[in-house]
Coordinates of C-alpha atoms in Angstrom, one line a residue:
M1 CA 0.0 0.0 0.0
T2 CA 1.4 3.4 -1.0
L3 CA 1.6 6.3 1.4
V4 CA -1.3 8.0 -0.3
E5 CA -3.4 4.8 0.0
Q6 CA -2.5 4.6 3.7
N7 CA -3.5 8.2 4.3
S8 CA -6.8 7.6 2.4
A9 CA -7.6 4.5 4.5
A10 CA -6.8 6.4 7.7
M11 CA -9.1 9.2 6.7
L12 CA -11.9 6.7 5.9
I13 CA -11.5 5.0 9.3
G14 CA -11.6 8.4 11.0
I15 CA -14.8 9.4 9.2
E16 CA -16.5 6.1 10.0
A17 CA -15.4 6.4 13.7
A18 CA -16.8 10.0 13.8
T19 CA -20.1 8.8 12.4
L20 CA -20.4 5.9 14.8
A21 CA -19.5 8.2 17.7
A22 CA -22.2 10.7 16.7
Q23 CA -24.8 7.9 16.5
A24 CA -23.8 6.6 19.9
R25 CA -24.0 10.0 21.6
A26 CA -27.7 10.1 21.0
S27 CA -28.1 7.0 23.2
V28 CA -25.8 8.1 26.0
V29 CA -27.2 10.0 29.0
Q30 CA -25.6 11.7 32.0
V31 CA -26.8 10.1 35.3
Q32 CA -27.0 12.8 37.9
G33 CA -27.1 12.5 41.7
R34 CA -28.4 14.9 44.2
R35 CA -25.5 17.4 43.8
R36 CA -23.4 16.7 40.7
G37 CA -23.1 14.6 37.7
A38 CA -22.4 11.1 38.9
G39 CA -21.7 9.1 35.7
S40 CA -23.1 7.9 32.4
G41 CA -25.7 5.5 31.2
V42 CA -26.8 4.0 27.9
V43 CA -30.3 3.6 26.6
W44 CA -30.8 -0.2 26.6
R45 CA -33.2 -2.7 25.0
D46 CA -36.1 -0.1 24.6
S47 CA -36.6 3.7 24.8
K48 CA -37.5 3.6 28.5
T49 CA -34.6 1.6 30.0
V50 CA -31.1 2.7 30.9
M51 CA -28.1 0.5 31.8
T52 CA -25.4 2.0 34.0
N53 CA -23.0 0.9 36.8
F54 CA -24.3 0.1 40.3
H55 CA -21.7 2.3 41.9
V56 CA -23.0 5.3 39.8
I57 CA -26.4 5.2 41.5
A58 CA -25.4 3.7 44.9
G59 CA -26.5 6.1 47.6
V60 CA -28.4 8.4 45.2
G61 CA -31.8 7.1 46.2
E62 CA -34.6 5.4 44.3
R63 CA -35.0 8.2 41.8
V64 CA -32.4 9.8 39.7
E65 CA -32.3 12.4 37.0
L66 CA -30.9 11.8 33.5
V67 CA -29.7 14.4 31.0
A68 CA -29.7 13.6 27.3
A69 CA -27.3 14.8 24.6
D70 CA -29.9 17.4 23.6
D71 CA -30.2 18.7 27.2
R72 CA -33.6 17.2 27.8
R73 CA -34.0 16.0 31.4
Y74 CA -35.8 12.8 32.5
R75 CA -36.7 11.3 35.8
A76 CA -35.9 7.6 36.3
S77 CA -36.3 5.0 39.0
L78 CA -34.2 2.0 39.9
I79 CA -35.4 -1.4 38.5
A80 CA -32.6 -3.5 39.9
G81 CA -29.0 -3.4 40.8
N82 CA -26.2 -5.9 41.2
P83 CA -23.1 -4.8 43.2
R84 CA -21.0 -7.8 42.3
L85 CA -21.5 -7.3 38.6
D86 CA -21.5 -3.5 39.1
L87 CA -24.7 -3.1 36.9
A88 CA -27.9 -1.3 37.4
L89 CA -31.0 -0.9 35.3
L90 CA -33.2 2.2 35.4
A91 CA -36.7 2.8 34.2
V92 CA -37.4 6.1 32.6
E93 CA -40.8 7.7 33.2
E94 CA -41.3 8.8 29.6
S95 CA -40.1 7.8 26.2
L96 CA -36.4 8.5 25.9
L97 CA -34.1 8.0 23.0
P98 CA -33.3 5.3 20.5
P99 CA -31.6 2.3 22.2
V100 CA -28.1 1.2 21.3
V101 CA -27.3 -1.8 19.2
V102 CA -25.8 -4.4 21.5
G103 CA -23.1 -6.5 20.0
D104 CA -21.9 -10.0 21.0
S105 CA -18.9 -9.4 23.3
T106 CA -18.1 -13.1 23.4
H107 CA -16.5 -12.6 19.9
L108 CA -14.4 -9.6 21.0
R109 CA -10.7 -10.1 20.3
V110 CA -7.5 -8.8 21.8
G111 CA -6.2 -6.0 19.6
E112 CA -9.7 -5.0 18.4
L113 CA -10.4 -1.3 18.1
V114 CA -12.9 0.0 20.6
F115 CA -14.5 3.4 21.5
A116 CA -15.8 4.8 24.7
V117 CA -18.6 7.5 25.0
G118 CA -19.3 9.1 28.3
N119 CA -19.4 12.2 30.5
P120 CA -16.0 12.6 32.2
W121 CA -15.6 15.4 34.7
G122 CA -19.2 16.5 33.8
M123 CA -18.4 17.1 30.1
R124 CA -21.0 15.3 28.0
G125 CA -20.5 13.2 24.9
I126 CA -16.8 12.8 25.1
V127 CA -15.3 10.1 22.9
T128 CA -12.0 8.2 23.4
A129 CA -10.5 5.3 21.5
G130 CA -8.1 2.4 22.1
I131 CA -7.7 -1.3 21.6
V132 CA -8.7 -4.3 23.7
S133 CA -5.7 -5.6 25.7
A134 CA -7.3 -8.5 27.5
V135 CA -10.6 -10.3 28.1
G136 CA -11.2 -12.6 31.0
E137 CA -13.5 -13.9 33.7
I138 CA -13.4 -13.8 37.5
P139 CA -14.4 -17.2 38.9
A140 CA -17.9 -17.3 40.3
E141 CA -19.1 -18.9 43.5
Q142 CA -21.7 -21.6 43.2
G143 CA -25.1 -20.1 42.1
E144 CA -23.6 -16.8 41.0
Q145 CA -23.1 -15.4 37.6
A146 CA -19.5 -15.2 36.4
A147 CA -18.0 -11.6 36.5
S148 CA -16.3 -11.2 33.1
Y149 CA -14.3 -8.2 32.1
I150 CA -12.8 -6.4 29.1
R151 CA -9.5 -4.6 29.6
S152 CA -8.5 -1.8 27.1
D153 CA -6.3 1.2 26.9
V154 CA -9.3 3.5 26.2
R155 CA -8.7 6.6 28.3
L156 CA -11.5 7.1 30.9
A157 CA -12.1 9.6 33.7
P158 CA -14.6 10.0 36.5
G159 CA -18.0 10.4 34.9
N160 CA -17.3 7.8 32.2
S161 CA -18.6 5.0 34.4
G162 CA -21.8 3.4 33.1
G163 CA -21.2 4.6 29.5
P164 CA -20.8 2.2 26.5
L165 CA -17.7 0.6 25.1
L166 CA -18.3 0.2 21.3
N167 CA -16.6 -1.9 18.7
A168 CA -15.7 -0.7 15.2
R169 CA -19.2 -1.4 14.0
G170 CA -20.8 0.9 16.5
E171 CA -22.2 -2.0 18.6
V172 CA -22.0 -1.8 22.4
V173 CA -19.7 -4.6 23.6
G174 CA -19.3 -3.4 27.2
I175 CA -20.3 -1.1 30.0
N176 CA -17.3 1.0 31.2
A177 CA -16.8 0.5 34.9
M178 CA -13.3 1.1 36.3
I179 CA -10.1 2.9 35.7
F180 CA -6.7 1.7 36.9
G181 CA -3.6 4.0 36.9
G182 CA -5.2 6.4 34.3
D183 CA -4.3 4.2 31.3
L184 CA -6.2 0.9 32.0
A185 CA -9.9 0.7 31.5
V186 CA -12.2 -2.1 32.6
A187 CA -15.6 -2.7 31.1
I188 CA -18.4 -5.3 31.8
P189 CA -19.0 -7.3 28.7
S190 CA -22.4 -6.8 27.0
H191 CA -23.3 -10.5 27.1
V192 CA -23.0 -10.3 30.9
A193 CA -25.2 -7.2 31.0
Q194 CA -27.8 -8.8 28.7
A195 CA -27.9 -12.1 30.6
W196 CA -28.3 -10.2 33.9
A197 CA -31.1 -8.0 32.6
A198 CA -32.9 -11.0 31.0
S199 CA -32.8 -12.8 34.4
L200 CA -34.6 -10.0 36.2
P201 CA -38.2 -10.9 37.1
R202 CA -40.9 -9.0 35.2
R203 CA -42.3 -6.2 37.4
P204 CA -46.1 -6.5 37.7
V205 CA -48.0 -3.6 36.4
F206 CA -50.8 -1.7 38.2
L207 CA -53.9 -0.4 36.4
G208 CA -55.8 0.8 39.4
L209 CA -59.4 -0.4 38.8
A210 CA -61.8 -3.2 39.5
V211 CA -64.0 -4.6 36.7
Q212 CA -66.7 -7.1 36.2
P213 CA -68.2 -8.6 33.1
A214 CA -71.1 -6.7 31.6
V215 CA -73.8 -8.9 30.2
G216 CA -76.5 -7.7 27.9
G217 CA -78.2 -8.1 24.5
E218 CA -80.8 -10.7 23.4
N219 CA -78.5 -13.6 24.2
N220 CA -77.1 -12.2 27.4
Q221 CA -73.6 -12.0 25.9
I222 CA -70.7 -10.2 27.6
Q223 CA -70.5 -6.7 26.2
G224 CA -67.3 -5.8 27.8
L225 CA -65.9 -5.1 31.3
L226 CA -67.8 -2.7 33.6
V227 CA -65.6 -0.5 35.8
A228 CA -66.8 -1.2 39.4
A229 CA -64.1 0.8 41.3
V230 CA -61.3 3.2 40.5
A231 CA -58.3 3.7 42.8
N232 CA -57.6 7.3 43.8
N233 CA -54.4 8.7 42.2
G234 CA -53.9 5.5 40.2
P235 CA -53.2 5.1 36.5
A236 CA -56.9 4.5 35.6
A237 CA -57.9 7.6 37.5
A238 CA -55.2 9.7 35.8
G239 CA -56.4 8.4 32.5
G240 CA -59.9 9.6 33.2
L241 CA -61.7 6.3 33.7
Q242 CA -64.8 6.4 35.9
V243 CA -67.1 3.9 37.7
G244 CA -69.7 2.8 35.2
D245 CA -67.5 3.0 32.1
L246 CA -67.7 0.0 29.8
L247 CA -64.3 -1.2 28.6
Q248 CA -64.4 -3.1 25.3
R249 CA -60.9 -2.9 23.8
F250 CA -57.3 -2.8 25.2
D251 CA -54.7 -1.8 22.6
D252 CA -57.1 -2.9 19.8
Q253 CA -57.7 -6.3 21.5
P254 CA -61.3 -7.2 22.6
L255 CA -62.0 -7.6 26.2
P256 CA -64.5 -10.5 26.4
N257 CA -63.7 -11.3 30.0
T258 CA -61.4 -10.3 32.9
E259 CA -58.9 -13.0 31.9
A260 CA -58.3 -11.2 28.7
L261 CA -57.5 -8.0 30.6
L262 CA -55.1 -9.8 32.9
A263 CA -53.4 -11.5 30.0
A264 CA -52.9 -8.2 28.3
L265 CA -51.4 -6.6 31.4
Q266 CA -49.0 -9.5 32.0
V267 CA -47.0 -8.6 28.8
R268 CA -46.8 -4.9 29.6
T269 CA -44.2 -3.2 31.8
P270 CA -44.4 -0.2 34.1
G271 CA -44.3 3.0 32.2
D272 CA -46.1 1.6 29.1
T273 CA -48.9 3.6 27.7
V274 CA -52.0 1.6 26.7
R275 CA -55.1 2.6 24.7
I276 CA -58.5 1.7 26.1
E277 CA -61.7 2.0 24.2
G278 CA -65.3 1.5 25.3
L279 CA -68.5 3.4 26.2
R280 CA -69.5 6.0 28.7
G281 CA -73.3 6.6 29.0
G282 CA -73.7 5.0 25.6
Q283 CA -71.1 7.3 24.0
P284 CA -67.7 6.3 22.6
L285 CA -64.9 6.5 25.0
T286 CA -61.1 6.4 24.2
T287 CA -58.3 7.1 26.7
A288 CA -54.6 6.5 27.1
I289 CA -53.3 5.2 30.4
R290 CA -49.7 5.0 31.6
L291 CA -49.2 1.8 33.7
A292 CA -47.5 2.0 37.1
A293 CA -45.4 -0.5 39.0
Q294 CA -46.8 -0.6 42.5
A295 CA -50.4 -0.6 43.5
A296 CA -49.3 0.7 46.9
Q297 CA -48.7 4.1 45.4
A298 CA -52.5 4.6 45.0
T299 CA -55.2 4.5 47.7
P300 CA -58.5 2.7 47.1

């Protein structure tokens, strides 16, 4: 390869890296504590979930604030945390940003080019690059998940923790976690983060109402579900539902019985917004309801 060809190849690599970094920034948030920026997080799996380090949110409390690259602020709550793996998953109260593409970190090779995106020293969207120097695994005790790690020479600083480590295709292969000696970065592999998140129990959702089948018509067929009670300050009340409303469809699915409503709720997660259609006093009724996580937050 001639010198001109080498320079051209280097320019192409630089342009591609800049493009990947710009795309990744949109999915990286600053995780703020009570007084100052505590670290970074990355939009995971859907637009309402953020992955970060456990040590970033430890001591902050159940609710944290996230700041996106476009300066928008979001409130989030802790879904689960694992101190041993140094991972935490946050639920965002409203639709956030596009999630990252998660790569297969089991195929990561020593010498592979990687990038880090984060918020060191409170500066947002900073990008650094390096190569993978080692991959390994800390032996796990019986019944525990192995604590794997990725070691690289990507330069990190306080505030990078919880941000993504990306491969040359822009896929997240790790969650940056630790810095040793200023020139040695350690990240938690993406396959470990994915396995941990997948192992978490699904949080039950709360709608905040009581219903009973409404029978009518010539053949006494079920016409829908009649609202018998609405919890004060619950999701149903916030969505405008009232006692006496007849619910007939849930996200375009018919509600022939209470089992159908329960089945529909089982595949939803807290924070999801659902569309309910029915009748109120014989007139069409349509409302959007954001599901909550704990019924204890509302009073009957």
